[in-house]
mmCIF file of C-alpha atoms and ligand atoms in Angstrom:
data_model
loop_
_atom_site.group_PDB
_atom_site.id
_atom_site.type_symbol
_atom_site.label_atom_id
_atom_site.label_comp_id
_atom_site.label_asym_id
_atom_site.label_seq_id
_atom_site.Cartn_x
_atom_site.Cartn_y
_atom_site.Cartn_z
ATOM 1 C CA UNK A 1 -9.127 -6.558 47.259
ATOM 2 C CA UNK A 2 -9.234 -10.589 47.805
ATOM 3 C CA UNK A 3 -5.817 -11.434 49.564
ATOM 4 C CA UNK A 4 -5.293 -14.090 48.041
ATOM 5 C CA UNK A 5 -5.345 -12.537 44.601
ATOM 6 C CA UNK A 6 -2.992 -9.702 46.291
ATOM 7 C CA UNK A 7 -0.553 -12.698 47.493
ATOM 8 C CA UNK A 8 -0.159 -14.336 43.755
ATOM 9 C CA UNK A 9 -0.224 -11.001 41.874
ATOM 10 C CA UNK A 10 2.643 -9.920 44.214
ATOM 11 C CA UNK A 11 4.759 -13.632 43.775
ATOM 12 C CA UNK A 12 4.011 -13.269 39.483
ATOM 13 C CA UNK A 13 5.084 -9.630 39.773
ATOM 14 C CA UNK A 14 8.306 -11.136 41.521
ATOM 15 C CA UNK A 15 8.685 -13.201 38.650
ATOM 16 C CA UNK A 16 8.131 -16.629 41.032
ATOM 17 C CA UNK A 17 6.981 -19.306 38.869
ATOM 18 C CA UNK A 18 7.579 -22.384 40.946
ATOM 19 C CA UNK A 19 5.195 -23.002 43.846
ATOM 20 C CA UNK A 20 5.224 -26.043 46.162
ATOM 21 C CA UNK A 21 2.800 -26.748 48.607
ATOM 22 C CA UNK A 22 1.520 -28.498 51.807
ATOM 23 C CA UNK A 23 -2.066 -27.456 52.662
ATOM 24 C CA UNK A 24 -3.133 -25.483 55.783
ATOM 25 C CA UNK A 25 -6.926 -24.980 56.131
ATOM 26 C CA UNK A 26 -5.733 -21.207 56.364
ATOM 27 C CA UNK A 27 -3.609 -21.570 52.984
ATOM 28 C CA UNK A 28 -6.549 -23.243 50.886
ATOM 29 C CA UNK A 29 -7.696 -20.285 49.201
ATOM 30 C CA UNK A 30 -3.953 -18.626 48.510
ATOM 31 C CA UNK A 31 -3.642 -22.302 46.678
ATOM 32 C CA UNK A 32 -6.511 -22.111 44.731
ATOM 33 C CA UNK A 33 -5.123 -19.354 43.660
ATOM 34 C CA UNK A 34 -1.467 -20.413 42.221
ATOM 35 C CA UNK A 35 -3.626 -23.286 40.743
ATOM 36 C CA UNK A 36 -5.370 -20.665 38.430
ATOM 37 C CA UNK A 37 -2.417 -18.835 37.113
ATOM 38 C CA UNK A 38 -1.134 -20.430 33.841
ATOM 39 C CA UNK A 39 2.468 -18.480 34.360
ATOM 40 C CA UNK A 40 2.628 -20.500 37.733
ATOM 41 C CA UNK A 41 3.850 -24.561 38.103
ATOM 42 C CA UNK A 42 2.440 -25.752 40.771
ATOM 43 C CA UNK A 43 4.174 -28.967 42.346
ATOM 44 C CA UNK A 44 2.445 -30.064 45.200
ATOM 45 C CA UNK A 45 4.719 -32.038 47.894
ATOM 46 C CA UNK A 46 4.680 -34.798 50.519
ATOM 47 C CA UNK A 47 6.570 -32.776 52.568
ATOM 48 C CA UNK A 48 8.197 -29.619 52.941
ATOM 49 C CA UNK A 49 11.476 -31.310 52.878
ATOM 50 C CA UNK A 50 11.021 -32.748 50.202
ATOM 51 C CA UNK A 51 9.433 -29.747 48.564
ATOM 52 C CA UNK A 52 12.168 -27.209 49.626
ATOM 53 C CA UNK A 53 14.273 -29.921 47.431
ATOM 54 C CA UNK A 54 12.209 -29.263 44.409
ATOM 55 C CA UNK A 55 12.413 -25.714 45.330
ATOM 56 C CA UNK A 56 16.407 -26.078 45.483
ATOM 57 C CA UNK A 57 15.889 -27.661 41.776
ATOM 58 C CA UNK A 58 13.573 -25.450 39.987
ATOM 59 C CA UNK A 59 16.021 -22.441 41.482
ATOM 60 C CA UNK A 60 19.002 -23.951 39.808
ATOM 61 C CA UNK A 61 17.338 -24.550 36.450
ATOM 62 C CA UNK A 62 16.384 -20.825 36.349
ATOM 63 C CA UNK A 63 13.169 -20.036 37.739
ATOM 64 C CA UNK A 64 12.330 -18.276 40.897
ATOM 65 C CA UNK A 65 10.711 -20.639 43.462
ATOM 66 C CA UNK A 66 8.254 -20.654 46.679
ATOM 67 C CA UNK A 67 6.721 -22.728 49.211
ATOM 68 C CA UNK A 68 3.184 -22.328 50.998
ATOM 69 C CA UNK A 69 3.152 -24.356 53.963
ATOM 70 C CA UNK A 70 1.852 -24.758 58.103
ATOM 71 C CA UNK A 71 4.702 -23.496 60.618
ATOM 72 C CA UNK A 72 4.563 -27.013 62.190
ATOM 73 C CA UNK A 73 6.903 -27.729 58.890
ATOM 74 C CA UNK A 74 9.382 -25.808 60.671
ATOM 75 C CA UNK A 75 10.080 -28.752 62.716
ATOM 76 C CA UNK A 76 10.164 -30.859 59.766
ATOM 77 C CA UNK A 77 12.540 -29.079 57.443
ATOM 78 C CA UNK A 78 15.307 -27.619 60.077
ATOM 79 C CA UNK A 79 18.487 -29.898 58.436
ATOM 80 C CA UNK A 80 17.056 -29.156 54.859
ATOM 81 C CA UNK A 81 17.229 -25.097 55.834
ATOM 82 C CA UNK A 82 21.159 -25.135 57.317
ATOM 83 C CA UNK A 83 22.685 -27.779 55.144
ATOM 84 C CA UNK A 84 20.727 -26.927 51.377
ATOM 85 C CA UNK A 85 19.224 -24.221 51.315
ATOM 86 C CA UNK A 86 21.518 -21.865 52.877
ATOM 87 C CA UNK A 87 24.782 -23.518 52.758
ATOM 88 C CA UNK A 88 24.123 -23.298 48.874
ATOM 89 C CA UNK A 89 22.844 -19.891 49.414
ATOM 90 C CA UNK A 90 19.826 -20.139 47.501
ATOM 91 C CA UNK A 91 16.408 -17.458 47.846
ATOM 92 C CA UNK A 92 13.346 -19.218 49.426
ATOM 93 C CA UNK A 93 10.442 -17.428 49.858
ATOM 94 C CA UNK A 94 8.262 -19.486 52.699
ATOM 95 C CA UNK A 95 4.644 -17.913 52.972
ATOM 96 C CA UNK A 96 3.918 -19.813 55.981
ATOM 97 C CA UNK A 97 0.317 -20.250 58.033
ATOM 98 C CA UNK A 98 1.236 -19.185 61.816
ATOM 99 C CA UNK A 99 -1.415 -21.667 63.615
ATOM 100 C CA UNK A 100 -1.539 -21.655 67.079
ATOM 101 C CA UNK A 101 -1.850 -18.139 67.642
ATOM 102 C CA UNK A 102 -4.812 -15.752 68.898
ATOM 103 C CA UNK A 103 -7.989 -17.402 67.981
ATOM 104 C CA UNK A 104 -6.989 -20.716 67.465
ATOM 105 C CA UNK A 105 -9.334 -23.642 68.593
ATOM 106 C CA UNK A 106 -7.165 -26.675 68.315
ATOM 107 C CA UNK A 107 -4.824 -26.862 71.216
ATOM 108 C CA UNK A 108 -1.643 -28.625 70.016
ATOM 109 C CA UNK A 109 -1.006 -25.883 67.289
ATOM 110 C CA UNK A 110 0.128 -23.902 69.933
ATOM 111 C CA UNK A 111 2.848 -26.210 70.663
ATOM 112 C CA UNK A 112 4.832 -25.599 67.732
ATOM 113 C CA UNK A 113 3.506 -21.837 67.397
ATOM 114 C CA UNK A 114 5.773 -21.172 70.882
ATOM 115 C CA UNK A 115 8.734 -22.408 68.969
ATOM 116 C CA UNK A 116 7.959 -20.966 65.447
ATOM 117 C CA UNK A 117 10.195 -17.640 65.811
ATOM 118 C CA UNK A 118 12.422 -19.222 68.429
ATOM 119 C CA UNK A 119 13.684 -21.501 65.542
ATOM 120 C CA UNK A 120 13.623 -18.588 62.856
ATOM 121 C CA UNK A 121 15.698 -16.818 64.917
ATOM 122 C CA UNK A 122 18.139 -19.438 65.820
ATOM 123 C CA UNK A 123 18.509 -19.948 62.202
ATOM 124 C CA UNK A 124 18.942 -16.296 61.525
ATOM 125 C CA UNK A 125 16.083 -16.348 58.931
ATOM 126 C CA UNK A 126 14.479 -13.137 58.258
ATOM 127 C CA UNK A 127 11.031 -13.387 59.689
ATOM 128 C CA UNK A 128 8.112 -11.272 58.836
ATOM 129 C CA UNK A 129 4.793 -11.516 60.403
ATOM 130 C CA UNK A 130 1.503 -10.141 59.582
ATOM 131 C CA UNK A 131 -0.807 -9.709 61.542
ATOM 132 C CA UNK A 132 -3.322 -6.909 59.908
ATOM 133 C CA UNK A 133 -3.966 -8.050 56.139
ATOM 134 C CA UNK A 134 -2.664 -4.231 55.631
ATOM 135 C CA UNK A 135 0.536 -6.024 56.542
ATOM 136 C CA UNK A 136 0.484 -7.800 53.230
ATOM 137 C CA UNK A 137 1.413 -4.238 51.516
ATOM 138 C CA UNK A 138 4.790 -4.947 52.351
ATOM 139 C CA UNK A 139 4.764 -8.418 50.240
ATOM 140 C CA UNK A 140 6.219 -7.078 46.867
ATOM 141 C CA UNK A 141 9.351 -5.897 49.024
ATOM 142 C CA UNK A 142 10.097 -8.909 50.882
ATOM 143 C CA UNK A 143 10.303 -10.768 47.922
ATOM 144 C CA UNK A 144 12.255 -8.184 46.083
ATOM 145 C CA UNK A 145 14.617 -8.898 49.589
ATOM 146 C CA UNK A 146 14.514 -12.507 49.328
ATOM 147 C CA UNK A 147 15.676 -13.120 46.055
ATOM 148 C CA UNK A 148 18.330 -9.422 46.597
ATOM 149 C CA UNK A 149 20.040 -11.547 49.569
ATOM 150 C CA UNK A 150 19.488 -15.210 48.493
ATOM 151 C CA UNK A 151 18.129 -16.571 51.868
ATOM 152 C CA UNK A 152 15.273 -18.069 52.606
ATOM 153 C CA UNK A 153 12.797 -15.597 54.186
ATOM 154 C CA UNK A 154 9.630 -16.502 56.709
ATOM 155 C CA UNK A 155 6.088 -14.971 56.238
ATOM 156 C CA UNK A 156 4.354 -15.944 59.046
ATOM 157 C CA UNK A 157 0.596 -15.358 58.143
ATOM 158 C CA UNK A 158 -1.660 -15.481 61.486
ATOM 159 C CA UNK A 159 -5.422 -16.320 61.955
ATOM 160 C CA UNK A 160 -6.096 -12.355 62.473
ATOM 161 C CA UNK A 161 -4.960 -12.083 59.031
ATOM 162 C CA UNK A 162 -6.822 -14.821 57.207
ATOM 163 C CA UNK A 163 -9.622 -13.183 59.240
ATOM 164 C CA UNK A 164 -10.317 -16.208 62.231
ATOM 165 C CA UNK A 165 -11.143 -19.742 61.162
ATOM 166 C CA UNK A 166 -14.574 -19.452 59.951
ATOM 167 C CA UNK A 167 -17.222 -22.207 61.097
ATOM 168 C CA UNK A 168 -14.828 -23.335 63.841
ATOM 169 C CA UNK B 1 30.196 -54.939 41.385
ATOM 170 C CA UNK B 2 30.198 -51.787 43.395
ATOM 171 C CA UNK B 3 29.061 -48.008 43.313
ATOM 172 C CA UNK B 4 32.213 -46.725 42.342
ATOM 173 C CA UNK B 5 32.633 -49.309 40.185
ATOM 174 C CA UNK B 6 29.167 -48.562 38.192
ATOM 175 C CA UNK B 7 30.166 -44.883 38.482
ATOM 176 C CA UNK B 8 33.275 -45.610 36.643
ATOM 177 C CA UNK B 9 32.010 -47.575 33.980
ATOM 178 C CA UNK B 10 29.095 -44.433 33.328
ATOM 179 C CA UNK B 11 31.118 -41.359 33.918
ATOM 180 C CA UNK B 12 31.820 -41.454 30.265
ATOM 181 C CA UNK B 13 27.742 -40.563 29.528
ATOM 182 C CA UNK B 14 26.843 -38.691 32.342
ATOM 183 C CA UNK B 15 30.054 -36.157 31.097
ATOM 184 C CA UNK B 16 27.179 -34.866 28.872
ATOM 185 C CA UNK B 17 24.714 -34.650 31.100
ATOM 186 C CA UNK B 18 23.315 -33.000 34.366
ATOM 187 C CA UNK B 19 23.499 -34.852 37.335
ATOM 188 C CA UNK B 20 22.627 -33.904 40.726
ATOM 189 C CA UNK B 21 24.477 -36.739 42.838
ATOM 190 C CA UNK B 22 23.764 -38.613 46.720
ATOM 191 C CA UNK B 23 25.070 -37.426 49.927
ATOM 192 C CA UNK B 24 27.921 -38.752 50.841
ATOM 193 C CA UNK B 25 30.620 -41.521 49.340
ATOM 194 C CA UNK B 26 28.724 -41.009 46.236
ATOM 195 C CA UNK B 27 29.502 -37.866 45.619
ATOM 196 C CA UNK B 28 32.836 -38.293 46.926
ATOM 197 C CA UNK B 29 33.387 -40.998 44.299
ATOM 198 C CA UNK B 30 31.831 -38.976 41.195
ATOM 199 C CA UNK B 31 33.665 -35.859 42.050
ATOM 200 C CA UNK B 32 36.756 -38.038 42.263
ATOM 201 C CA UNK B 33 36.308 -40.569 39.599
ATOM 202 C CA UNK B 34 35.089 -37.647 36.712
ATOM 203 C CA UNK B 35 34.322 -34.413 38.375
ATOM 204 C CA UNK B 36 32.447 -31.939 35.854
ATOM 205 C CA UNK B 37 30.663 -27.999 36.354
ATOM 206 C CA UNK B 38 27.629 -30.558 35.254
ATOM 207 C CA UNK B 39 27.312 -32.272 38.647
ATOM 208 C CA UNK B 40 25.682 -31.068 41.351
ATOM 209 C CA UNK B 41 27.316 -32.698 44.707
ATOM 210 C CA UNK B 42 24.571 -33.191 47.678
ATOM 211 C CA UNK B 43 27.316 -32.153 50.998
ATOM 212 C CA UNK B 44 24.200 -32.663 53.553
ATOM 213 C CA UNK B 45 20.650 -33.335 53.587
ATOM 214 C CA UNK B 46 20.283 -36.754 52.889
ATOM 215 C CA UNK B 47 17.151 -38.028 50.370
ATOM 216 C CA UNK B 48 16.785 -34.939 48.428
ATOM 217 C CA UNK B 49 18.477 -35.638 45.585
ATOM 218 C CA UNK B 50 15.503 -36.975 43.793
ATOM 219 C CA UNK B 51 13.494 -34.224 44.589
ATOM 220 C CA UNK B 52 16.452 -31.606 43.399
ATOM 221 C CA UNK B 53 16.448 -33.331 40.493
ATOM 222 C CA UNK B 54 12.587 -33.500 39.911
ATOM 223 C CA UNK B 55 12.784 -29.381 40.283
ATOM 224 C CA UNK B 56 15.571 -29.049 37.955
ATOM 225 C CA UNK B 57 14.405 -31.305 35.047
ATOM 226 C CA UNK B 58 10.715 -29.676 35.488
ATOM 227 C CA UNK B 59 11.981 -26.031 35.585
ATOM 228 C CA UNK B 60 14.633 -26.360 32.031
ATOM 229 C CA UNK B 61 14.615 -28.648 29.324
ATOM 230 C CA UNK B 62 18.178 -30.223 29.402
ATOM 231 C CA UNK B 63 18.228 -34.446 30.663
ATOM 232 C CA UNK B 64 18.892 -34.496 33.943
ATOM 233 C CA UNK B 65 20.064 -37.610 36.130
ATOM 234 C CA UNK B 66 19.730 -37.666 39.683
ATOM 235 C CA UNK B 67 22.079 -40.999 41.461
ATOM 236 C CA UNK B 68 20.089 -41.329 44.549
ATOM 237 C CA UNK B 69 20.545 -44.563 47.195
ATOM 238 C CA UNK B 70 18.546 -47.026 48.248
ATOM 239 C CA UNK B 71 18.673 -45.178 51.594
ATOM 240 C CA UNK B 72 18.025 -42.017 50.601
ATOM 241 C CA UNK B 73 15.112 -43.024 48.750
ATOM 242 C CA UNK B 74 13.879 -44.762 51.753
ATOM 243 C CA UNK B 75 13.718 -41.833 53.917
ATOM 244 C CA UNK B 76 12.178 -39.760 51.259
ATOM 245 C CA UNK B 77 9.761 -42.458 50.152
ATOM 246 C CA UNK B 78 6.722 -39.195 49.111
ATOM 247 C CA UNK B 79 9.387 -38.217 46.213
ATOM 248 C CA UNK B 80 8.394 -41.211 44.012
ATOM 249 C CA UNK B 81 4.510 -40.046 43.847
ATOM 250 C CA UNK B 82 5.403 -36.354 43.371
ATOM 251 C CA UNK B 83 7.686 -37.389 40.228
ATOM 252 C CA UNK B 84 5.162 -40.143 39.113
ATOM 253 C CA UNK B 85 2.301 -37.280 38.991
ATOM 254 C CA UNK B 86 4.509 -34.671 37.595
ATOM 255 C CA UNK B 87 6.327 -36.000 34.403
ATOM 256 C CA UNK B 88 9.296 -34.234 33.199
ATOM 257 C CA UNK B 89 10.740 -36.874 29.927
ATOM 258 C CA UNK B 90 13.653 -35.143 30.828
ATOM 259 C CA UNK B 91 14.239 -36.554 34.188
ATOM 260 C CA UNK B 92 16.343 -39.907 34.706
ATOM 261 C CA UNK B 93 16.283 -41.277 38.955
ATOM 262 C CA UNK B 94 18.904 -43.772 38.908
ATOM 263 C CA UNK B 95 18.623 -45.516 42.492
ATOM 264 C CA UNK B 96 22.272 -47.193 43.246
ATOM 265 C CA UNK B 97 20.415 -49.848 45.637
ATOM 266 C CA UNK B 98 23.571 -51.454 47.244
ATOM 267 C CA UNK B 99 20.835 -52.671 50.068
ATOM 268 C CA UNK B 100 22.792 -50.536 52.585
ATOM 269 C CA UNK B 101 23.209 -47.203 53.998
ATOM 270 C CA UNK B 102 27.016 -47.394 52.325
ATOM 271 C CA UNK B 103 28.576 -43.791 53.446
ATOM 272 C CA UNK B 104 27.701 -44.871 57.293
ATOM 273 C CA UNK B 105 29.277 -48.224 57.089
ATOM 274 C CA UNK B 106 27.255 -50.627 55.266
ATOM 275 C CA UNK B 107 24.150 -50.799 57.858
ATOM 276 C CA UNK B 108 21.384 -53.453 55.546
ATOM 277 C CA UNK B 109 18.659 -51.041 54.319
ATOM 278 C CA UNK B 110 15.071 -52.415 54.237
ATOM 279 C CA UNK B 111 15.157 -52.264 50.350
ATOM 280 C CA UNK B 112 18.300 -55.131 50.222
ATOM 281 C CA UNK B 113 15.490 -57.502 52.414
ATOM 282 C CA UNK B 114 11.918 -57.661 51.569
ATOM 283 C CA UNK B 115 11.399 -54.036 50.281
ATOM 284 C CA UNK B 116 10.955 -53.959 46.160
ATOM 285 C CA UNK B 117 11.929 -50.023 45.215
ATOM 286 C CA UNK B 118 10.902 -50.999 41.718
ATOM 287 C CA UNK B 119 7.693 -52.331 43.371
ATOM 288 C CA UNK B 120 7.297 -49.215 44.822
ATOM 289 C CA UNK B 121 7.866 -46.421 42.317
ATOM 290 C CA UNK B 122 5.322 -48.469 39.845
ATOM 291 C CA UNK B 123 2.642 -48.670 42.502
ATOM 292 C CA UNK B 124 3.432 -44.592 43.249
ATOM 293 C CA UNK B 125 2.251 -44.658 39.215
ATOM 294 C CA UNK B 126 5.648 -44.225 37.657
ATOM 295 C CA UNK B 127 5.148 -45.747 34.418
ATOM 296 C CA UNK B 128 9.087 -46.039 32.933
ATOM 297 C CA UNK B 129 10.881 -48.454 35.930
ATOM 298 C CA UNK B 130 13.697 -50.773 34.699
ATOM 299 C CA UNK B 131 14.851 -52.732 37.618
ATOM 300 C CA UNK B 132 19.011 -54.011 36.447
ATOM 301 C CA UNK B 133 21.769 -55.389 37.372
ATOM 302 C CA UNK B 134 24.871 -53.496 38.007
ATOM 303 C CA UNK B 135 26.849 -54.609 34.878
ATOM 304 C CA UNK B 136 23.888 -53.232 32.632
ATOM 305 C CA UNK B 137 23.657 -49.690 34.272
ATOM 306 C CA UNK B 138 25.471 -47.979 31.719
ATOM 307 C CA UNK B 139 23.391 -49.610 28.524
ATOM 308 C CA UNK B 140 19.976 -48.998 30.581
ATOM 309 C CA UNK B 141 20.753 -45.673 31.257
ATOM 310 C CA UNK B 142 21.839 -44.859 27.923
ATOM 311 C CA UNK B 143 18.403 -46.192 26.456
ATOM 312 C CA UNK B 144 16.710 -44.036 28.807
ATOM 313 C CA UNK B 145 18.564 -41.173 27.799
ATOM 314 C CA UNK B 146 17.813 -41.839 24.484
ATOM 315 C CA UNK B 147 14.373 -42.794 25.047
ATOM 316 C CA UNK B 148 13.445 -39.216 26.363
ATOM 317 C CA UNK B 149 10.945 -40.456 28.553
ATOM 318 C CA UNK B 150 11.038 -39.972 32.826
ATOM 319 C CA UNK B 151 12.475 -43.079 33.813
ATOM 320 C CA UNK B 152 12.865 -44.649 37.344
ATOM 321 C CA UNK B 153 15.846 -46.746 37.319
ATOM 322 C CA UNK B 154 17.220 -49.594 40.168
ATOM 323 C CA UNK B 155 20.220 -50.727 39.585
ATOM 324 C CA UNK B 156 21.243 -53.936 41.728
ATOM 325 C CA UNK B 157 24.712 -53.778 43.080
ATOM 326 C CA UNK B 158 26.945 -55.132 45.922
ATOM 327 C CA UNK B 159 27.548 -53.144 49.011
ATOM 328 C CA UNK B 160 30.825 -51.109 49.573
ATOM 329 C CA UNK B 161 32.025 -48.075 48.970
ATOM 330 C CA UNK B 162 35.982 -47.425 47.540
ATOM 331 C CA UNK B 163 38.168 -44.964 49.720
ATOM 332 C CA UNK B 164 38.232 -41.384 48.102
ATOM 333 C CA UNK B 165 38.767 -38.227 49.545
ATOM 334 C CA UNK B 166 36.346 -36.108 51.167
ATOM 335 C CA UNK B 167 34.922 -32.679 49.022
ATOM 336 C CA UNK B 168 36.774 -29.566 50.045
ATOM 337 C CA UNK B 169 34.750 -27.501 47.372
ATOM 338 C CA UNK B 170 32.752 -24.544 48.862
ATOM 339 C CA UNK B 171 28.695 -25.333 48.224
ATOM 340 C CA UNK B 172 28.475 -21.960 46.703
ATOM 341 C CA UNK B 173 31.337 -23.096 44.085
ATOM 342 C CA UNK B 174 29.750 -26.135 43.070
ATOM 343 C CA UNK B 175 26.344 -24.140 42.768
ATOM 344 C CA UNK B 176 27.689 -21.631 40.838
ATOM 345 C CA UNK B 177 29.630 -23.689 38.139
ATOM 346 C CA UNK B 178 26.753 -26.115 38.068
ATOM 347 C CA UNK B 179 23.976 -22.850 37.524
ATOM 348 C CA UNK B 180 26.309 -22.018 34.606
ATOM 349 C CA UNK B 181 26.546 -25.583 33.311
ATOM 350 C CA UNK B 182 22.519 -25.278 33.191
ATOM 351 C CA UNK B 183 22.672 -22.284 30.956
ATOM 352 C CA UNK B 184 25.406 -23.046 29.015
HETATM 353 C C1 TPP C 201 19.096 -36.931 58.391
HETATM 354 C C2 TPP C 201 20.302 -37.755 58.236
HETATM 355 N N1 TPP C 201 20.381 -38.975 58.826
HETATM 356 C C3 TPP C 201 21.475 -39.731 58.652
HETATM 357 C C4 TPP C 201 22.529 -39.287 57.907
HETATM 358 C C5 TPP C 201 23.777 -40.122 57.755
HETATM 359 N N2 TPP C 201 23.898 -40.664 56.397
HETATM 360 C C6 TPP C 201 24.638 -40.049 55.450
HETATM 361 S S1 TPP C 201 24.708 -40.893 54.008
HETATM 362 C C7 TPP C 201 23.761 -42.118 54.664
HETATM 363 C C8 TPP C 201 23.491 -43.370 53.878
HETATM 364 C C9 TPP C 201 22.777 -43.170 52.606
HETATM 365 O O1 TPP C 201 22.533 -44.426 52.032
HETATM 366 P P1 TPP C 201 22.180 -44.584 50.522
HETATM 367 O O2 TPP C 201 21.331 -43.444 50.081
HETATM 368 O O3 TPP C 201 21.677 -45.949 50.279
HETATM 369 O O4 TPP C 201 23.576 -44.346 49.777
HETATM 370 P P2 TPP C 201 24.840 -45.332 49.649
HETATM 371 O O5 TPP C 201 25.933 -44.680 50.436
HETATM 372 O O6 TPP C 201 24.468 -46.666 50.147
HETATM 373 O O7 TPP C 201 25.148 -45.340 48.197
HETATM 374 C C10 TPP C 201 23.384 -41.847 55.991
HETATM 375 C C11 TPP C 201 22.557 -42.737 56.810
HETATM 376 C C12 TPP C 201 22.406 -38.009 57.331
HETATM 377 N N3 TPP C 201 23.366 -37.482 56.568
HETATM 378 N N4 TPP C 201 21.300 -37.270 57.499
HETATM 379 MG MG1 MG C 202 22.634 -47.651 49.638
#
């Protein structure tokens, strides 16, 4: 089965209707994806800051939200994380693109990629990674966990699983 | 005139309405001037009040106001083209532009020299922007209310901030009462 089809079924099974975004080359096709589901508004951002706010928003006026983004936006969204979206306790799904792991051709990914899970973990944000796109089975029930606890949760997607980087 | 000043002379119509309210003094001065289950008080995380808002008004169909700063907006200047290319006639951003970064002491903001905010949000392609002066804030935003069109408002004021206390409610509280406010 395409994985990206698995990815959306599992977020509309999960009732998630509000997707933001930040493109990864990795993420394009999981994208084109929420773009095709009517039951789906898709709000693309300028940054994940700023989209973890609309996230924060659509939660609050009832409907179950998510971000696709790069890991680099872990550097960009660490004060939005501690002071909004946990210390309002609000569920945040983040399927995130883990660049800068095995197979990766462009060097300076891997500078954020050694600091990815060191600033999960500092923020005591669950963290899943797959690795195997068999990992992806386990989807459905860290969503059902994300929105059971009201935290936001990591899925750290790396270039194994979105099968290399193609042409590069 | 100044923010709490404005806020005053409004409270009476945003009562009625949802309003997801700046970090800071702002909120301080809402929550003390008229606080309501119906406001949503930013405690951190500075510039995301638009945005909140933008998710909120887009996600239910009740008005919603954010009251966003001049400073906020500034350092999250990519909100105005998200909520120019996804209109929700719902959604009211009322900018307090006081030219200053008020809760930290009055420091000038770019947008009290040559920056235009109102310049700004029409060239991100909002199409509703009403740029006013402080005593007209509470006619302006009643018209947009009324109008139920997305409108970007900046309202012109003086810099200065009045002393209230700080908010001792627990984030989860004012999430809570304000989630039930939404579905009330
Ligand atoms: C990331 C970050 N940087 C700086 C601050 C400190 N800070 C809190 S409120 C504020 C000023 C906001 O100015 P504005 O949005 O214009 O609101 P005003 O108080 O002037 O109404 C600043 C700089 C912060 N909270 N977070
Ligand atoms: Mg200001």
């Amino acid at each position: 089965m395409n994985i990206d089809k698995k990815i959306v079924d599992d977020l509309v099974a999960n009732d998630v209707s509000f997707i933001t975004t930040v493109p990864c080359k990795q993420l394009a096709g999981v994208i084109e994806e929420v773009d095709r589901r009517e039951g789906i508004l898709h709000v693309p951002s300028n940054k994940e800051d700023e989209g973890m706010g609309l996230c924060a928003g659509a939660w609050m006026g009832g409907k179950r939200p998510a971000i696709i983004m790069q890991n680099t936006a872990i550097g960009v969204t660490i004060n939005t994380l501690a002071t909004l979206i946990q210390y309002y306790r609000m569920p945040l799904p983040m399927l995130i693109s883990y660049r800068g792991e095995l197979r990766e051709p462009v060097a300076c990914q891997v500078e954020m990629a050694v600091h990815t899970k060191a600033l999960l973990a500092q923020l005591n944000i669950p963290t899943y990674h797959f690795h195997h796109q068999s990992d992806a089975a386990e989807l459905d029930e860290i969503l059902k966990y994300t929105f059971m606890c009201n935290k936001p949760v990591a899925i750290l997607t790396d270039a194994n699983f979105w099968g290399g980087y193609g042409d590069q | 005139m100044i923010r709490s000043e404005i806020l005053r002379e409004i409270a009476p119509i945003l009562r009625d309405q949802l309003v997801i309210c700046n970090i800071g003094i702002p909120s301080q001065e809402l929550h003390a001037i008229d606080d309501q289950p119906s406001n949503f008080y930013m405690l951190g995380t500075m510039g995301l009040a638009s945005s909140i808002g933008l998710g909120l008004a887009l996600a239910q169909p009740k008005t919603v106001i954010a009251i966003d700063g001049d400073g906020s907006v500034l350092t999250n200047l990519g909100t105005l083209p998200t909520i120019a290319n996804n209109v929700a006639d719902n959604y009211i951003l009322l900018i307090i532009d006081n030219g200053s970064y008020g809760s930290t002491g009055d420091q000038p903001t770019y947008a009290g020299k040559k920056t235009s905010l109102a310049a700004v949000a029409q060239a991100c392609g909002c199409e509703r922007v009403i740029e006013c002066q402080a005593e007209d804030t509470g006619a302006v935003l009643q018209a947009a209310i009324d109008a139920r069109q997305m409108t970007v408002i900046v309202c012109k004021c003086d810099s200065g901030n009045a002393k209230m206390p700080v908010i001792t409610m627990d984030p989860v509280v004012i999430k809570d009462r304000f989630m039930k406010a939404v579905q009330a």
